[in-house]
Short mmCIF file of C-alpha atoms and ligand atoms in Angstrom, two decimals:
data_model
loop_
_atom_site.label_atom_id
_atom_site.label_comp_id
_atom_site.label_asym_id
_atom_site.label_seq_id
_atom_site.Cartn_x
_atom_site.Cartn_y
_atom_site.Cartn_z
CA MET A 7 121.49 86.41 82.95
CA THR A 8 119.03 88.28 85.04
CA LYS A 9 116.07 86.59 86.58
CA ILE A 10 113.27 88.17 88.40
CA ALA A 11 110.62 86.34 90.38
CA LEU A 12 107.13 88.00 91.13
CA LEU A 13 105.15 86.38 93.99
CA GLY A 14 101.48 87.23 93.98
CA ALA A 15 101.82 87.72 90.02
CA ALA A 16 98.21 87.19 89.32
CA GLY A 17 96.94 90.08 91.55
CA GLN A 18 96.12 93.53 90.59
CA ILE A 19 99.44 94.86 91.07
CA GLY A 20 101.22 91.61 90.08
CA THR A 21 99.83 91.40 86.66
CA PRO A 22 100.61 94.95 85.38
CA LEU A 23 103.98 94.68 87.06
CA SER A 24 104.63 91.43 85.18
CA LEU A 25 103.68 93.31 81.85
CA LEU A 26 106.21 96.15 82.75
CA CYS A 27 108.93 93.71 83.44
CA LYS A 28 108.28 91.63 80.35
CA ALA A 29 108.02 94.91 78.15
CA SER A 30 111.24 96.26 79.62
CA ASP A 31 113.73 94.07 77.90
CA LEU A 32 115.67 94.18 81.39
CA PHE A 33 115.31 90.50 82.10
CA ASP A 34 116.21 87.15 80.72
CA GLU A 35 113.94 85.35 82.85
CA ILE A 36 110.78 86.25 84.68
CA SER A 37 108.95 83.64 86.78
CA LEU A 38 105.47 84.29 88.07
CA TYR A 39 104.21 82.72 91.12
CA ASP A 40 100.71 82.67 92.68
CA ILE A 41 98.11 80.37 94.17
CA VAL A 42 95.86 81.05 91.13
CA HIS A 43 96.25 81.82 87.26
CA ALA A 44 99.98 82.27 87.15
CA PRO A 45 100.71 79.83 84.28
CA GLY A 46 98.07 81.49 82.14
CA ILE A 47 99.45 84.90 82.63
CA ALA A 48 102.79 83.47 81.75
CA THR A 49 101.67 82.07 78.52
CA ASP A 50 99.93 85.33 77.59
CA LEU A 51 102.98 87.53 78.31
CA ASN A 52 105.26 84.98 76.34
CA HIS A 53 103.59 86.18 72.98
CA ILE A 54 105.23 89.63 73.54
CA ASP A 55 108.26 90.08 71.40
CA THR A 56 110.85 90.64 74.07
CA ARG A 57 113.51 88.31 74.88
CA ALA A 58 112.55 87.38 78.60
CA LYS A 59 111.35 83.86 78.95
CA VAL A 60 108.34 83.89 81.40
CA SER A 61 107.32 80.94 83.39
CA GLY A 62 104.16 80.56 85.57
CA HIS A 63 103.98 78.42 88.88
CA LEU A 64 101.29 77.36 91.15
CA ALA A 65 101.86 76.07 94.62
CA GLU A 66 101.60 72.50 93.41
CA ASP A 67 104.69 70.45 92.50
CA GLY A 68 107.31 72.70 94.11
CA GLY A 69 105.93 75.68 92.16
CA LEU A 70 107.48 78.09 94.70
CA GLN A 71 111.03 76.69 94.73
CA LYS A 72 110.93 76.51 90.77
CA ALA A 73 109.90 80.20 90.62
CA LEU A 74 112.54 81.40 93.12
CA ALA A 75 115.45 79.14 91.71
CA ARG A 76 118.32 81.31 90.55
CA ALA A 77 116.37 84.47 91.07
CA ASP A 78 118.34 87.64 91.41
CA ILE A 79 115.40 89.82 92.47
CA VAL A 80 112.16 88.76 94.18
CA VAL A 81 109.34 91.02 94.51
CA VAL A 82 106.45 90.12 96.74
CA THR A 83 102.78 91.58 96.15
CA ALA A 84 101.16 88.41 97.51
CA GLY A 85 98.38 89.15 100.01
CA ILE A 86 95.11 90.91 100.41
CA ALA A 87 94.46 94.60 99.78
CA ARG A 88 92.09 96.41 102.23
CA LYS A 89 88.60 97.57 101.70
CA PRO A 90 86.89 101.00 102.28
CA GLY A 91 87.06 102.05 105.93
CA MET A 92 89.87 99.77 106.77
CA THR A 93 93.55 100.59 107.69
CA ARG A 94 96.32 98.69 106.15
CA ASP A 95 96.55 96.27 109.15
CA ASP A 96 92.90 96.10 110.10
CA ASN A 97 91.11 93.12 111.93
CA VAL A 98 87.42 93.66 111.08
CA ALA A 99 85.75 92.20 114.26
CA GLY A 100 87.93 89.23 113.85
CA PHE A 101 86.55 88.43 110.29
CA LEU A 102 89.17 89.63 108.10
CA ASP A 103 92.49 90.07 109.86
CA LEU A 104 94.59 91.80 107.02
CA PHE A 105 97.67 92.03 109.27
CA LYS A 106 97.77 88.28 110.32
CA THR A 107 96.79 87.05 106.74
CA ASN A 108 99.46 89.03 104.97
CA ALA A 109 101.97 88.54 107.76
CA SER A 110 101.51 84.62 107.42
CA ILE A 111 101.92 84.90 103.56
CA ILE A 112 105.14 86.89 104.05
CA ARG A 113 106.63 84.35 106.60
CA ASP A 114 105.82 81.43 104.34
CA LEU A 115 107.13 82.86 101.22
CA PHE A 116 110.35 84.14 102.87
CA THR A 117 111.04 80.74 104.48
CA GLU A 118 111.26 79.49 101.09
CA VAL A 119 113.17 82.44 99.84
CA ALA A 120 115.93 81.63 102.68
CA LYS A 121 116.27 78.15 101.32
CA THR A 122 116.02 78.68 97.56
CA CYS A 123 117.68 82.06 96.68
CA PRO A 124 119.21 83.41 99.75
CA GLN A 125 121.29 85.97 97.79
CA ALA A 126 118.53 87.42 95.94
CA ILE A 127 117.54 91.22 96.46
CA CYS A 128 114.02 91.10 98.05
CA CYS A 129 111.44 93.72 97.75
CA VAL A 130 108.26 93.61 99.77
CA VAL A 131 105.05 95.37 98.60
CA THR A 132 102.58 93.57 100.79
CA ASN A 133 100.98 95.66 103.37
CA PRO A 134 101.24 96.63 106.12
CA VAL A 135 104.93 97.27 104.86
CA ASN A 136 105.75 98.76 108.26
CA SER A 137 105.21 95.33 109.90
CA THR A 138 105.65 93.10 106.90
CA VAL A 139 109.34 94.05 106.39
CA PRO A 140 110.32 93.11 110.08
CA VAL A 141 108.54 89.68 109.55
CA ALA A 142 110.40 88.96 106.22
CA ALA A 143 113.71 90.12 108.09
CA GLU A 144 113.00 87.92 110.99
CA THR A 145 112.19 84.89 108.73
CA LEU A 146 115.28 85.26 106.77
CA ARG A 147 117.29 85.57 109.88
CA GLN A 148 115.80 82.50 111.43
CA GLY A 149 116.55 80.88 107.96
CA GLY A 150 120.20 81.82 108.69
CA THR A 151 120.43 83.97 105.47
CA TYR A 152 119.52 87.74 106.49
CA ASP A 153 121.42 90.52 104.93
CA PRO A 154 119.68 93.86 105.66
CA THR A 155 121.31 95.33 102.54
CA ARG A 156 119.08 93.02 100.39
CA LEU A 157 115.65 93.58 101.90
CA PHE A 158 113.48 96.58 101.03
CA GLY A 159 110.07 97.56 101.69
CA VAL A 160 108.85 99.30 98.70
CA THR A 161 107.78 103.12 99.54
CA THR A 162 108.29 104.37 95.94
CA LEU A 163 104.51 105.03 95.65
CA ASP A 164 104.76 107.71 98.49
CA VAL A 165 107.64 109.25 96.56
CA VAL A 166 105.75 109.28 93.22
CA ARG A 167 102.65 110.72 95.05
CA ALA A 168 104.59 113.52 96.77
CA SER A 169 105.79 114.74 93.26
CA THR A 170 102.40 114.35 91.70
CA PHE A 171 100.39 115.97 94.49
CA ILE A 172 102.65 119.00 94.69
CA ALA A 173 102.43 119.61 91.04
CA HIS A 174 98.65 119.38 91.12
CA ALA A 175 98.46 121.72 94.08
CA LEU A 176 100.71 124.27 92.26
CA GLY A 177 98.62 123.90 89.02
CA GLY A 178 99.67 125.69 85.90
CA GLY A 179 100.61 122.43 84.09
CA ALA A 180 103.68 121.71 86.29
CA ASP A 181 105.37 118.45 85.32
CA PRO A 182 105.09 116.09 88.39
CA LYS A 183 108.51 114.59 87.59
CA SER A 184 110.10 117.78 87.73
CA PHE A 185 109.57 117.92 91.50
CA LYS A 186 111.90 115.73 93.62
CA VAL A 187 110.65 115.37 97.10
CA PRO A 188 112.22 112.92 99.56
CA VAL A 189 109.69 110.94 101.65
CA ILE A 190 110.98 109.32 104.91
CA GLY A 191 109.34 107.12 107.69
CA GLY A 192 107.02 104.32 106.74
CA HIS A 193 104.21 103.38 104.49
CA SER A 194 100.81 104.20 106.26
CA GLY A 195 98.98 107.27 107.26
CA ALA A 196 101.03 109.45 109.58
CA THR A 197 104.21 107.28 109.26
CA ILE A 198 104.56 108.72 105.63
CA LEU A 199 106.48 111.89 105.92
CA PRO A 200 107.10 113.90 102.72
CA LEU A 201 109.81 116.47 103.22
CA TYR A 202 108.67 119.35 101.06
CA SER A 203 111.23 121.66 102.89
CA HIS A 204 113.96 119.49 100.81
CA ALA A 205 112.07 119.59 97.65
CA VAL A 206 113.97 120.44 94.44
CA PRO A 207 113.21 122.93 93.12
CA LYS A 208 112.58 124.80 96.16
CA LEU A 209 108.70 125.25 96.57
CA CYS A 210 106.77 128.59 97.01
CA ILE A 211 103.52 127.61 98.41
CA ASP A 212 101.48 128.94 101.35
CA SER A 213 101.48 126.79 104.50
CA ALA A 214 97.76 125.84 104.44
CA LYS A 215 97.85 124.48 100.90
CA LEU A 216 101.08 122.73 101.71
CA ALA A 217 99.48 121.16 104.86
CA GLN A 218 96.58 119.80 102.61
CA VAL A 219 99.13 118.20 100.21
CA ILE A 220 100.84 116.47 103.06
CA HIS A 221 98.13 115.16 105.31
CA SER A 222 94.74 116.14 104.23
CA GLU A 223 92.51 113.30 105.09
CA LEU A 224 90.17 111.85 102.70
CA LEU A 225 86.63 113.33 102.86
CA LEU A 226 83.64 110.97 102.88
CA PRO A 227 82.83 108.99 100.02
CA ILE A 228 79.56 111.01 99.76
CA TYR A 229 81.59 113.76 98.03
CA PHE A 230 82.46 111.43 95.37
CA ASP A 231 78.77 110.23 94.92
CA LEU A 232 77.77 114.01 94.73
CA LYS A 233 80.47 114.64 92.44
CA LEU A 234 81.71 117.47 94.55
CA MET A 235 85.29 116.40 94.32
CA THR A 236 87.53 119.31 93.60
CA SER A 237 91.31 119.63 93.76
CA SER A 238 91.20 120.91 97.32
CA LEU A 239 89.30 117.65 98.33
CA TYR A 240 92.07 115.34 97.16
CA ALA A 241 93.70 113.33 99.98
CA GLY A 242 97.10 114.47 100.81
CA VAL A 243 100.30 112.19 100.45
CA GLN A 244 99.70 110.45 103.94
CA PHE A 245 96.09 109.44 102.79
CA GLY A 246 96.59 108.84 98.97
CA GLY A 247 96.11 105.13 99.61
CA ASP A 248 92.69 105.87 101.30
CA GLU A 249 91.59 108.06 98.34
CA ILE A 250 92.05 105.07 95.91
CA VAL A 251 90.55 102.47 98.24
CA GLU A 252 87.42 104.66 98.74
CA SER A 253 87.27 105.43 95.00
CA LYS A 254 87.38 101.72 94.17
CA LYS A 255 84.44 100.99 96.44
CA GLY A 256 85.62 97.63 97.59
CA ALA A 257 87.23 96.48 94.44
CA GLY A 258 90.79 96.86 95.72
CA SER A 259 93.57 99.41 96.51
CA ALA A 260 96.22 101.24 94.45
CA THR A 261 97.20 98.85 91.62
CA THR A 262 98.37 100.36 88.41
CA CYS A 263 100.24 103.30 89.98
CA MET A 264 101.80 100.77 92.49
CA ALA A 265 102.91 98.72 89.48
CA TYR A 266 104.26 101.86 87.93
CA ALA A 267 106.12 102.72 91.27
CA GLY A 268 107.27 99.21 91.94
CA PHE A 269 108.79 98.83 88.30
CA ARG A 270 110.64 102.33 89.05
CA PHE A 271 112.18 100.52 92.08
CA ILE A 272 113.06 97.45 90.11
CA LYS A 273 114.62 99.59 87.22
CA ALA A 274 116.80 101.40 90.01
CA LEU A 275 118.01 97.96 91.32
CA ILE A 276 118.75 96.83 87.67
CA GLN A 277 120.68 99.99 86.84
CA ALA A 278 122.63 99.64 90.19
CA LYS A 279 123.41 95.95 89.41
CA SER A 280 125.03 96.97 86.33
CA GLY A 281 127.37 99.29 88.07
CA THR A 282 125.65 102.75 88.27
CA PRO A 283 124.86 103.57 91.72
CA VAL A 284 121.26 104.95 92.06
CA VAL A 285 119.49 106.68 95.00
CA GLU A 286 115.85 105.87 95.83
CA GLU A 287 113.92 105.88 98.99
CA ALA A 288 113.07 102.52 100.48
CA TYR A 289 111.97 101.05 104.11
CA VAL A 290 114.97 99.43 105.52
CA TYR A 291 116.70 98.11 108.61
CA LEU A 292 118.96 101.13 109.38
CA PRO A 293 121.53 99.39 111.68
CA GLY A 294 122.34 96.96 109.17
CA ILE A 295 123.40 99.38 106.47
CA GLN A 296 126.29 101.71 106.25
CA ASP A 297 125.67 105.25 108.21
CA GLY A 298 122.40 103.78 109.36
CA LYS A 299 123.34 103.02 112.85
CA GLU A 300 123.53 106.64 114.01
CA ILE A 301 120.40 107.49 112.26
CA ALA A 302 118.59 104.65 114.06
CA ALA A 303 120.02 105.60 117.30
CA ARG A 304 118.83 109.25 116.91
CA LEU A 305 115.40 108.18 115.76
CA GLY A 306 114.86 105.40 118.24
CA VAL A 307 113.56 103.13 115.45
CA ASP A 308 115.53 100.51 113.49
CA TYR A 309 113.29 100.29 110.40
CA PHE A 310 112.76 103.54 108.57
CA ALA A 311 112.36 104.64 104.99
CA VAL A 312 115.16 106.87 103.89
CA LYS A 313 117.22 107.46 100.78
CA VAL A 314 119.31 104.59 100.18
CA GLU A 315 122.28 104.38 97.73
CA LEU A 316 121.73 101.05 95.57
CA GLY A 317 124.86 99.19 94.37
CA PRO A 318 125.32 95.94 92.48
CA ASN A 319 124.27 93.77 95.51
CA GLY A 320 121.72 96.08 97.23
CA ALA A 321 122.07 98.84 99.74
CA THR A 322 125.55 100.37 99.94
CA LYS A 323 124.59 103.24 102.31
CA VAL A 324 121.75 105.17 103.67
CA PHE A 325 121.61 109.12 103.75
CA ASP A 326 120.86 111.11 106.91
CA ILE A 327 117.52 112.93 106.93
CA GLY A 328 118.92 116.30 107.38
CA SER A 329 117.37 119.22 109.11
CA LEU A 330 113.53 119.35 109.10
CA SER A 331 111.24 122.34 109.23
CA ASP A 332 109.42 122.72 112.52
CA GLY A 333 106.24 121.31 111.07
CA GLU A 334 108.09 118.31 109.76
CA GLU A 335 109.75 117.80 113.23
CA LYS A 336 106.17 117.70 114.75
CA LEU A 337 105.18 115.22 111.99
CA LEU A 338 108.25 113.03 112.51
CA GLY A 339 107.27 112.72 116.33
CA VAL A 340 103.84 111.39 115.36
CA ALA A 341 105.35 109.25 112.70
CA LEU A 342 107.79 107.58 115.04
CA LYS A 343 105.23 106.78 117.80
CA ASP A 344 102.99 105.01 114.94
CA LEU A 345 105.99 103.39 113.35
CA LYS A 346 107.25 101.84 116.76
CA ALA A 347 103.83 100.10 117.19
CA ASN A 348 103.93 98.73 113.64
CA ILE A 349 107.46 97.39 114.15
CA GLN A 350 106.46 95.80 117.40
CA ALA A 351 103.47 94.29 115.85
CA GLY A 352 105.79 92.58 113.16
CA HIS A 353 108.19 91.42 115.86
CA ALA A 354 105.37 90.12 118.10
CA PHE A 355 103.86 88.14 115.14
CA MET A 356 107.31 86.50 114.85
CA GLY A 357 107.32 85.68 118.62
CA LEU A 358 110.03 88.38 119.44
P1 LIG B 4 95.37 91.37 94.91
O1 LIG B 4 94.28 90.65 95.88
O2 LIG B 4 94.74 91.74 93.64
O3 LIG B 4 96.46 90.44 94.61
C1 LIG B 4 97.11 89.62 95.62
C2 LIG B 4 97.51 88.26 94.78
O4 LIG B 4 98.24 87.51 95.87
C3 LIG B 4 96.33 87.41 94.47
O5 LIG B 4 96.43 87.06 93.20
C4 LIG B 4 96.37 86.22 95.29
O6 LIG B 4 96.10 84.92 94.73
C5 LIG B 4 97.86 86.20 95.77
N1 LIG B 4 98.25 85.50 96.95
C6 LIG B 4 97.37 85.27 98.05
N2 LIG B 4 98.12 84.46 98.95
C7 LIG B 4 99.27 83.92 98.31
C8 LIG B 4 100.30 83.07 98.59
N3 LIG B 4 100.39 82.55 99.71
N4 LIG B 4 101.40 83.06 97.70
C9 LIG B 4 101.15 83.57 96.61
N5 LIG B 4 100.24 84.41 96.09
C10 LIG B 4 99.25 84.60 96.89
O7 LIG B 4 95.94 92.59 95.76
P2 LIG B 4 96.86 93.72 95.08
O8 LIG B 4 95.96 94.76 94.78
O9 LIG B 4 97.85 93.12 93.99
O10 LIG B 4 97.75 94.07 96.35
C11 LIG B 4 98.68 93.23 97.01
C12 LIG B 4 99.18 93.79 98.27
O11 LIG B 4 100.00 94.99 97.82
C13 LIG B 4 98.29 94.21 99.28
O12 LIG B 4 98.84 93.75 100.61
C14 LIG B 4 98.19 95.63 99.18
O13 LIG B 4 97.77 96.21 100.41
C15 LIG B 4 99.67 95.93 98.94
N6 LIG B 4 99.91 97.35 98.40
C16 LIG B 4 100.99 97.76 98.83
C17 LIG B 4 101.40 99.09 98.18
C18 LIG B 4 102.76 99.70 98.55
O14 LIG B 4 103.07 100.89 98.40
N7 LIG B 4 103.73 99.00 99.27
C19 LIG B 4 100.63 99.67 97.34
C20 LIG B 4 99.50 99.12 96.92
C21 LIG B 4 99.20 97.93 97.37
C1 LIG B 5 98.79 102.75 99.09
O1 LIG B 5 99.46 103.38 99.64
O2 LIG B 5 98.01 102.99 98.07
C2 LIG B 5 98.88 101.18 99.26
O3 LIG B 5 99.51 101.03 100.47
C3 LIG B 5 97.34 100.56 99.37
C4 LIG B 5 96.55 100.98 100.43
O4 LIG B 5 96.09 100.16 101.09
O5 LIG B 5 96.47 102.26 100.77
#
């Protein structure tokens, strides 16, 4: 019996992610939780001819507890997404504080996870991931159930983008999936560090073009309006999220590609649960996972996205980041500075 609980299931990521889970035949039970619409979405999904039984829950009548009961995997996409011009943790003149809103949602949901399904493997999609994962970790710790091997910040979208964008840049109809590019660091702007020097197969690309693929900032929306967008004007991996936010003009951020990426991570967890170890990148608490202490000490941060080996009960070990090119070393320095501030923000929210 495998049960997954999706929290924030009625959202723009939650709904397509629920569909991918239901269509996959990987689950016996799927529970959807949201403050709106979840029961109706569950009824809709239950007309699909796969074996998973889908239930939908709202906050009333212990809905969250019911959704989490006996869950093996919990995926959290509950929260608000940013609007054009905002960062993932913006506070727009005190009117929309993305960070505080999402951090509060994460704290409240994980308070219940600690009580109801302390053994579950938990995946945090809600932004700002660099800070919401420390918030989730501290909430679980206060609930007495924190195990760093079972808490992941989902950074798979960065990995998907790193393959996709290099294939686009190289042109010639290259299949994005044929490029494996590790992405380390965190999940926002300069903290996202794709390691193209480690790409498989080895890349042959000039350095100016590669710099664009990594961190070309999004050009002004006017380029979209004037339809001047060409491949050289695409945002790089570090700013891929901004490209979608601007393109959607206030209607949201990455949703379908995020559901795709989130489902890739869920599939990896399920495969690992059935006894085949899988390696995926994720944002984790390094000192709590085998081989992570040395990496954390060297980098000077505890939370970091790295390659993680997944086993039946979560992370079994992390892999060293290896040697970097000179350019990547410089980008790592910038990433670490931002990341420290993001982790600190999460800790400060939890009163640490
Ligand atoms: P959305 O607004 O469409 O959906 C969010 C859902 O959360 C809504 O249905 C809302 O009702 C629900 N919700 C709000 N408060 C809740 C609570 N207390 N309990 C349960 N549900 C609650 O947003 P979205 O586009 O689905 O994005 C969700 C989050 O994912 C955002 O924070 C976004 O920035 C983030 N995101 C992360 C990544 C990543 O790579 N990690 C990628 C894309 C988006
Ligand atoms: C992304 O990378 O697309 C997400 O984190 C959403 C965002 O706000 O950019």
